[in-house]
PDB file of C-alpha atoms and ligand atoms in Angstrom:
ATOM      1  CA  MET A   1      11.467   0.150  25.490  1.00 90.00           C
ATOM      2  CA  ALA A   2      10.953  -0.490  22.011  1.00 94.00           C
ATOM      3  CA  LYS A   3      13.839   0.148  19.390  1.00 95.00           C
ATOM      4  CA  GLY A   4      14.442   0.299  15.730  1.00 97.00           C
ATOM      5  CA  PRO A   5      12.081   0.799  13.193  1.00 97.00           C
ATOM      6  CA  ILE A   6       9.409  -0.270  15.320  1.00 98.00           C
ATOM      7  CA  VAL A   7       9.424   3.255  16.693  1.00 98.00           C
ATOM      8  CA  GLU A   8       8.119   4.652  13.959  1.00 98.00           C
ATOM      9  CA  MET A   9       5.719   2.465  13.205  1.00 97.00           C
ATOM     10  CA  LEU A  10       4.212   2.618  16.602  1.00 97.00           C
ATOM     11  CA  ALA A  11       4.200   6.624  16.031  1.00 97.00           C
ATOM     12  CA  ARG A  12       2.303   6.001  12.710  1.00 98.00           C
ATOM     13  CA  ASN A  13      -0.015   4.476  14.462  1.00 98.00           C
ATOM     14  CA  VAL A  14      -1.479   6.999  16.336  1.00 98.00           C
ATOM     15  CA  LYS A  15      -2.369   8.851  12.972  1.00 97.00           C
ATOM     16  CA  PHE A  16      -3.380   5.964  12.087  1.00 97.00           C
ATOM     17  CA  ALA A  17      -5.667   5.820  15.627  1.00 98.00           C
ATOM     18  CA  ALA A  18      -6.946   9.763  15.427  1.00 97.00           C
ATOM     19  CA  GLY A  19      -8.549   8.663  11.795  1.00 96.00           C
ATOM     20  CA  TYR A  20      -9.916   5.386  12.892  1.00 97.00           C
ATOM     21  CA  GLN A  21     -13.201   3.931  12.510  1.00 95.00           C
ATOM     22  CA  ALA A  22     -14.385   0.367  13.936  1.00 95.00           C
ATOM     23  CA  PRO A  23     -15.133  -1.802  12.594  1.00 90.00           C
ATOM     24  CA  PRO A  24     -18.330  -4.257  13.506  1.00 89.00           C
ATOM     25  CA  GLY A  25     -18.180  -6.309  16.317  1.00 93.00           C
ATOM     26  CA  LEU A  26     -16.881  -9.982  15.495  1.00 91.00           C
ATOM     27  CA  GLN A  27     -20.340 -11.489  16.324  1.00 91.00           C
ATOM     28  CA  GLU A  28     -22.181  -9.507  13.832  1.00 91.00           C
ATOM     29  CA  MET A  29     -19.335  -9.913  11.474  1.00 87.00           C
ATOM     30  CA  ALA A  30     -18.968 -13.193  11.961  1.00 87.00           C
ATOM     31  CA  SER A  31     -22.743 -13.926  11.867  1.00 87.00           C
ATOM     32  CA  GLY A  32     -23.511 -11.654   8.721  1.00 86.00           C
ATOM     33  CA  ILE A  33     -20.625 -13.831   6.586  1.00 86.00           C
ATOM     34  CA  ARG A  34     -21.631 -17.295   8.197  1.00 84.00           C
ATOM     35  CA  GLY A  35     -23.854 -19.137   5.543  1.00 81.00           C
ATOM     36  CA  THR A  36     -23.318 -17.211   2.898  1.00 88.00           C
ATOM     37  CA  GLY A  37     -20.642 -19.009   1.117  1.00 86.00           C
ATOM     38  CA  LYS A  38     -19.262 -15.507   0.664  1.00 90.00           C
ATOM     39  CA  GLY A  39     -16.323 -15.754   2.933  1.00 93.00           C
ATOM     40  CA  VAL A  40     -12.946 -16.048   1.861  1.00 96.00           C
ATOM     41  CA  VAL A  41      -9.709 -17.458   3.660  1.00 97.00           C
ATOM     42  CA  VAL A  42      -6.177 -16.635   1.859  1.00 98.00           C
ATOM     43  CA  LEU A  43      -3.193 -18.783   3.166  1.00 98.00           C
ATOM     44  CA  SER A  44      -0.038 -17.153   1.934  1.00 98.00           C
ATOM     45  CA  CYS A  45       4.054 -16.728   2.685  1.00 98.00           C
ATOM     46  CA  SER A  46       5.237 -14.292   5.083  1.00 98.00           C
ATOM     47  CA  ASP A  47       7.507 -12.516   2.814  1.00 98.00           C
ATOM     48  CA  PRO A  48       7.106  -9.065   3.330  1.00 97.00           C
ATOM     49  CA  ARG A  49       7.907  -8.730  -0.709  1.00 97.00           C
ATOM     50  CA  LEU A  50       4.374 -10.358  -1.086  1.00 96.00           C
ATOM     51  CA  ASN A  51       0.802  -7.950  -0.137  1.00 97.00           C
ATOM     52  CA  PRO A  52      -1.687 -10.186  -0.374  1.00 97.00           C
ATOM     53  CA  TYR A  53      -4.355  -7.316  -0.100  1.00 97.00           C
ATOM     54  CA  GLN A  54      -2.672  -5.126  -3.348  1.00 97.00           C
ATOM     55  CA  ILE A  55      -2.444  -8.955  -5.434  1.00 98.00           C
ATOM     56  CA  LEU A  56      -6.119  -9.707  -4.912  1.00 97.00           C
ATOM     57  CA  GLY A  57      -7.360  -5.828  -4.662  1.00 96.00           C
ATOM     58  CA  ILE A  58      -8.874  -6.234  -1.527  1.00 95.00           C
ATOM     59  CA  ASP A  59     -10.870  -2.994  -0.225  1.00 91.00           C
ATOM     60  CA  PRO A  60     -13.980  -2.313   1.477  1.00 84.00           C
ATOM     61  CA  THR A  61     -15.960  -3.538  -0.633  1.00 87.00           C
ATOM     62  CA  LEU A  62     -13.997  -7.061  -1.461  1.00 91.00           C
ATOM     63  CA  LYS A  63     -12.837  -8.419   1.670  1.00 88.00           C
ATOM     64  CA  ALA A  64     -10.821 -11.777   2.606  1.00 94.00           C
ATOM     65  CA  THR A  65      -9.211 -12.947   5.918  1.00 95.00           C
ATOM     66  CA  MET A  66      -5.466 -13.237   5.217  1.00 97.00           C
ATOM     67  CA  VAL A  67      -3.348 -16.487   7.093  1.00 98.00           C
ATOM     68  CA  ARG A  68       0.181 -16.420   6.589  1.00 98.00           C
ATOM     69  CA  ASN A  69       3.250 -18.578   7.699  1.00 98.00           C
ATOM     70  CA  ALA A  70       6.993 -19.097   6.172  1.00 98.00           C
ATOM     71  CA  GLY A  71       5.784 -20.835   2.357  1.00 98.00           C
ATOM     72  CA  GLY A  72       1.780 -20.673   3.098  1.00 98.00           C
ATOM     73  CA  ARG A  73       2.413 -23.941   3.888  1.00 98.00           C
ATOM     74  CA  VAL A  74      -1.017 -25.769   5.099  1.00 98.00           C
ATOM     75  CA  PHE A  75       0.229 -28.389   7.506  1.00 96.00           C
ATOM     76  CA  ASP A  76       1.460 -25.048   9.731  1.00 95.00           C
ATOM     77  CA  ALA A  77      -2.131 -23.603   9.283  1.00 97.00           C
ATOM     78  CA  ILE A  78      -4.047 -25.935   9.887  1.00 96.00           C
ATOM     79  CA  ARG A  79      -5.136 -24.842  13.641  1.00 96.00           C
ATOM     80  CA  THR A  80      -6.216 -21.622  11.684  1.00 97.00           C
ATOM     81  CA  LEU A  81      -7.817 -22.497   8.833  1.00 97.00           C
ATOM     82  CA  SER A  82     -10.082 -25.355  11.757  1.00 95.00           C
ATOM     83  CA  VAL A  83     -10.493 -22.304  13.695  1.00 95.00           C
ATOM     84  CA  LEU A  84     -11.468 -20.060  10.977  1.00 94.00           C
ATOM     85  CA  GLN A  85     -14.103 -22.215  10.003  1.00 92.00           C
ATOM     86  CA  THR A  86     -16.284 -22.613  13.605  1.00 92.00           C
ATOM     87  CA  ILE A  87     -16.294 -18.445  13.134  1.00 91.00           C
ATOM     88  CA  GLY A  88     -16.922 -17.842  10.055  1.00 88.00           C
ATOM     89  CA  ALA A  89     -17.979 -20.827   7.869  1.00 87.00           C
ATOM     90  CA  PRO A  90     -15.492 -19.422   4.514  1.00 91.00           C
ATOM     91  CA  GLY A  91     -17.156 -20.778   1.434  1.00 94.00           C
ATOM     92  CA  THR A  92     -13.365 -21.106   0.028  1.00 97.00           C
ATOM     93  CA  ILE A  93      -9.700 -20.984   1.384  1.00 97.00           C
ATOM     94  CA  ALA A  94      -6.555 -20.290  -1.373  1.00 98.00           C
ATOM     95  CA  ILE A  95      -3.523 -21.184  -0.742  1.00 98.00           C
ATOM     96  CA  MET A  96      -0.721 -19.098  -2.533  1.00 98.00           C
ATOM     97  CA  HIS A  97       2.761 -19.882  -2.860  1.00 98.00           C
ATOM     98  CA  HIS A  98       5.134 -17.727  -5.061  1.00 98.00           C
ATOM     99  CA  THR A  99       8.185 -17.894  -7.387  1.00 98.00           C
ATOM    100  CA  ASP A 100      11.746 -16.707  -5.391  1.00 98.00           C
ATOM    101  CA  CYS A 101      10.152 -17.989  -1.911  1.00 98.00           C
ATOM    102  CA  GLY A 102      12.641 -18.380   1.210  1.00 97.00           C
ATOM    103  CA  MET A 103      11.286 -21.988   1.371  1.00 97.00           C
ATOM    104  CA  THR A 104      12.651 -23.036  -2.124  1.00 97.00           C
ATOM    105  CA  HIS A 105      15.496 -22.016  -0.653  1.00 97.00           C
ATOM    106  CA  PHE A 106      16.275 -23.440   2.973  1.00 96.00           C
ATOM    107  CA  HIS A 107      15.101 -26.597   2.669  1.00 97.00           C
ATOM    108  CA  ASP A 108      14.586 -28.010   5.917  1.00 97.00           C
ATOM    109  CA  ASP A 109      18.002 -29.836   6.219  1.00 96.00           C
ATOM    110  CA  VAL A 110      19.179 -25.967   6.142  1.00 97.00           C
ATOM    111  CA  VAL A 111      16.509 -24.826   8.265  1.00 97.00           C
ATOM    112  CA  GLN A 112      17.170 -27.626  11.126  1.00 97.00           C
ATOM    113  CA  GLN A 113      20.946 -27.416  11.050  1.00 97.00           C
ATOM    114  CA  ALA A 114      20.367 -23.375  11.715  1.00 97.00           C
ATOM    115  CA  LEU A 115      18.231 -24.498  14.966  1.00 98.00           C
ATOM    116  CA  ILE A 116      20.147 -26.720  15.843  1.00 98.00           C
ATOM    117  CA  GLU A 117      23.138 -24.387  16.541  1.00 97.00           C
ATOM    118  CA  ILE A 118      20.641 -22.124  18.249  1.00 98.00           C
ATOM    119  CA  ALA A 119      19.519 -24.807  20.806  1.00 98.00           C
ATOM    120  CA  PRO A 120      21.700 -28.088  20.246  1.00 98.00           C
ATOM    121  CA  GLU A 121      19.427 -29.112  23.323  1.00 98.00           C
ATOM    122  CA  GLU A 122      16.605 -29.760  21.401  1.00 98.00           C
ATOM    123  CA  LYS A 123      18.437 -31.989  18.100  1.00 97.00           C
ATOM    124  CA  ALA A 124      16.288 -34.467  18.376  1.00 97.00           C
ATOM    125  CA  THR A 125      13.340 -32.838  18.590  1.00 98.00           C
ATOM    126  CA  ILE A 126      14.208 -30.530  15.871  1.00 98.00           C
ATOM    127  CA  GLU A 127      14.973 -33.434  13.552  1.00 97.00           C
ATOM    128  CA  GLY A 128      11.664 -34.524  13.715  1.00 97.00           C
ATOM    129  CA  MET A 129      10.171 -31.224  12.885  1.00 96.00           C
ATOM    130  CA  LYS A 130       9.095 -30.343   8.943  1.00 96.00           C
ATOM    131  CA  PHE A 131       9.689 -27.168   8.589  1.00 96.00           C
ATOM    132  CA  GLY A 132       7.827 -26.335   5.121  1.00 96.00           C
ATOM    133  CA  GLU A 133      10.554 -26.711   2.565  1.00 97.00           C
ATOM    134  CA  ILE A 134       9.342 -26.631  -1.228  1.00 97.00           C
ATOM    135  CA  LYS A 135      11.655 -29.028  -3.492  1.00 96.00           C
ATOM    136  CA  ASN A 136       9.544 -28.952  -6.762  1.00 95.00           C
ATOM    137  CA  SER A 137       8.438 -26.163  -8.060  1.00 96.00           C
ATOM    138  CA  ILE A 138       5.523 -23.900  -7.051  1.00 97.00           C
ATOM    139  CA  GLU A 139       2.563 -25.416  -8.471  1.00 97.00           C
ATOM    140  CA  ASP A 140       3.249 -28.884  -7.078  1.00 97.00           C
ATOM    141  CA  SER A 141       3.533 -27.292  -3.392  1.00 98.00           C
ATOM    142  CA  VAL A 142       0.281 -25.815  -4.339  1.00 98.00           C
ATOM    143  CA  ARG A 143      -1.086 -28.821  -5.158  1.00 97.00           C
ATOM    144  CA  GLU A 144       0.214 -31.040  -2.386  1.00 97.00           C
ATOM    145  CA  ASP A 145      -1.439 -28.369  -0.149  1.00 97.00           C
ATOM    146  CA  MET A 146      -5.227 -28.011  -1.517  1.00 97.00           C
ATOM    147  CA  ALA A 147      -4.588 -32.143  -1.008  1.00 96.00           C
ATOM    148  CA  MET A 148      -4.284 -31.950   3.187  1.00 96.00           C
ATOM    149  CA  LEU A 149      -6.484 -29.793   2.917  1.00 96.00           C
ATOM    150  CA  ARG A 150      -9.016 -32.025   1.166  1.00 95.00           C
ATOM    151  CA  ALA A 151      -8.090 -34.642   3.317  1.00 96.00           C
ATOM    152  CA  SER A 152      -8.354 -32.551   6.694  1.00 95.00           C
ATOM    153  CA  PRO A 153     -11.817 -34.085   8.816  1.00 94.00           C
ATOM    154  CA  LEU A 154     -11.690 -30.137  10.073  1.00 93.00           C
ATOM    155  CA  ILE A 155     -12.165 -29.003   7.185  1.00 94.00           C
ATOM    156  CA  THR A 156     -15.852 -28.743   5.768  1.00 93.00           C
ATOM    157  CA  LYS A 157     -16.294 -30.937   2.373  1.00 94.00           C
ATOM    158  CA  SER A 158     -18.140 -28.305   0.496  1.00 94.00           C
ATOM    159  CA  THR A 159     -15.184 -25.614   1.168  1.00 96.00           C
ATOM    160  CA  GLN A 160     -13.602 -24.766  -1.898  1.00 96.00           C
ATOM    161  CA  ILE A 161     -10.544 -25.103  -2.155  1.00 97.00           C
ATOM    162  CA  VAL A 162      -8.336 -22.669  -4.868  1.00 98.00           C
ATOM    163  CA  GLY A 163      -4.499 -22.865  -5.399  1.00 98.00           C
ATOM    164  CA  LEU A 164      -3.002 -20.541  -6.732  1.00 98.00           C
ATOM    165  CA  ALA A 165       0.836 -19.569  -7.764  1.00 98.00           C
ATOM    166  CA  TYR A 166       1.967 -15.895  -7.363  1.00 98.00           C
ATOM    167  CA  ASP A 167       4.796 -15.009  -9.789  1.00 98.00           C
ATOM    168  CA  ILE A 168       7.212 -12.101  -7.498  1.00 97.00           C
ATOM    169  CA  LYS A 169       9.067 -10.544 -10.489  1.00 98.00           C
ATOM    170  CA  THR A 170       5.197 -10.015 -12.755  1.00 98.00           C
ATOM    171  CA  GLY A 171       2.438  -9.641 -10.129  1.00 98.00           C
ATOM    172  CA  VAL A 172       0.983 -12.467 -12.150  1.00 98.00           C
ATOM    173  CA  LEU A 173      -1.226 -15.098 -10.383  1.00 98.00           C
ATOM    174  CA  THR A 174      -1.960 -17.675 -11.956  1.00 98.00           C
ATOM    175  CA  GLU A 175      -4.861 -20.448 -10.241  1.00 98.00           C
ATOM    176  CA  VAL A 176      -3.101 -24.304  -9.658  1.00 97.00           C
ATOM    177  CA  THR A 177      -5.529 -26.998 -10.607  1.00 93.00           C
ATOM    178  CA  ASP A 178      -5.166 -30.349  -8.169  1.00 86.00           C
ATOM    179  CA  TRP A 179      -3.598 -33.469  -9.661  1.00 80.00           C
ATOM    180  CA  PRO A 180      -5.144 -35.694 -11.059  1.00 77.00           C
ATOM    181  CA  ALA A 181      -6.900 -38.274  -8.949  1.00 68.00           C
ATOM    182  CA  GLU A 182      -4.171 -40.731  -9.244  1.00 60.00           C
ATOM    183  CA  LYS A 183      -1.049 -39.159  -8.598  1.00 62.00           C
ATOM    184  CA  SER A 184      -2.693 -37.222  -5.315  1.00 53.00           C
ATOM    185  CA  GLY A 185      -2.557 -40.405  -3.144  1.00 51.00           C
ATOM    186  CA  LEU A 186      -6.374 -39.850  -2.163  1.00 47.00           C
TER     187      LEU A 186
HETATM  188 ZN1   ZN B 201       7.417 -17.180   0.725  1.00 79.65          ZN
END
């Protein structure tokens, strides 16, 4: 049996389910959004202090599909983003990184060291892995990820790629523009 805070969460689900109204089926929803260009996917960090639904005012009138991972990094989200392209063909993918992110504090060498302690037999594999560290500004990590997404053959070229920097202290979201073409290396 589960224990800890998840127990209360499961109890709350009972109340949630009691008043639940089922959404449209997947096929109906996807065919309704596909081709309209109105689908929005937001890639953001897993940090529990960050609530993209609140930050963006998402409600039943303004929907978005959420993808979250450590740092909101594109390389870790390509599978999901490409799958979503085949289902709902979103017209916009927004990449949101935030200040005081774990990835700005725990760089790859620290993560690698911690993982090698857990799984020493995987040392070589772990040392060859990237974990999404953010060493410069979050504006630069957003630009890196915008460039990676634009360069991905799995992402439709007509997709609008939007970069966002979120200040976790003020709640302010700022749009990040691409690097000038000569710096992007593309
Ligand atoms: Zn974060």
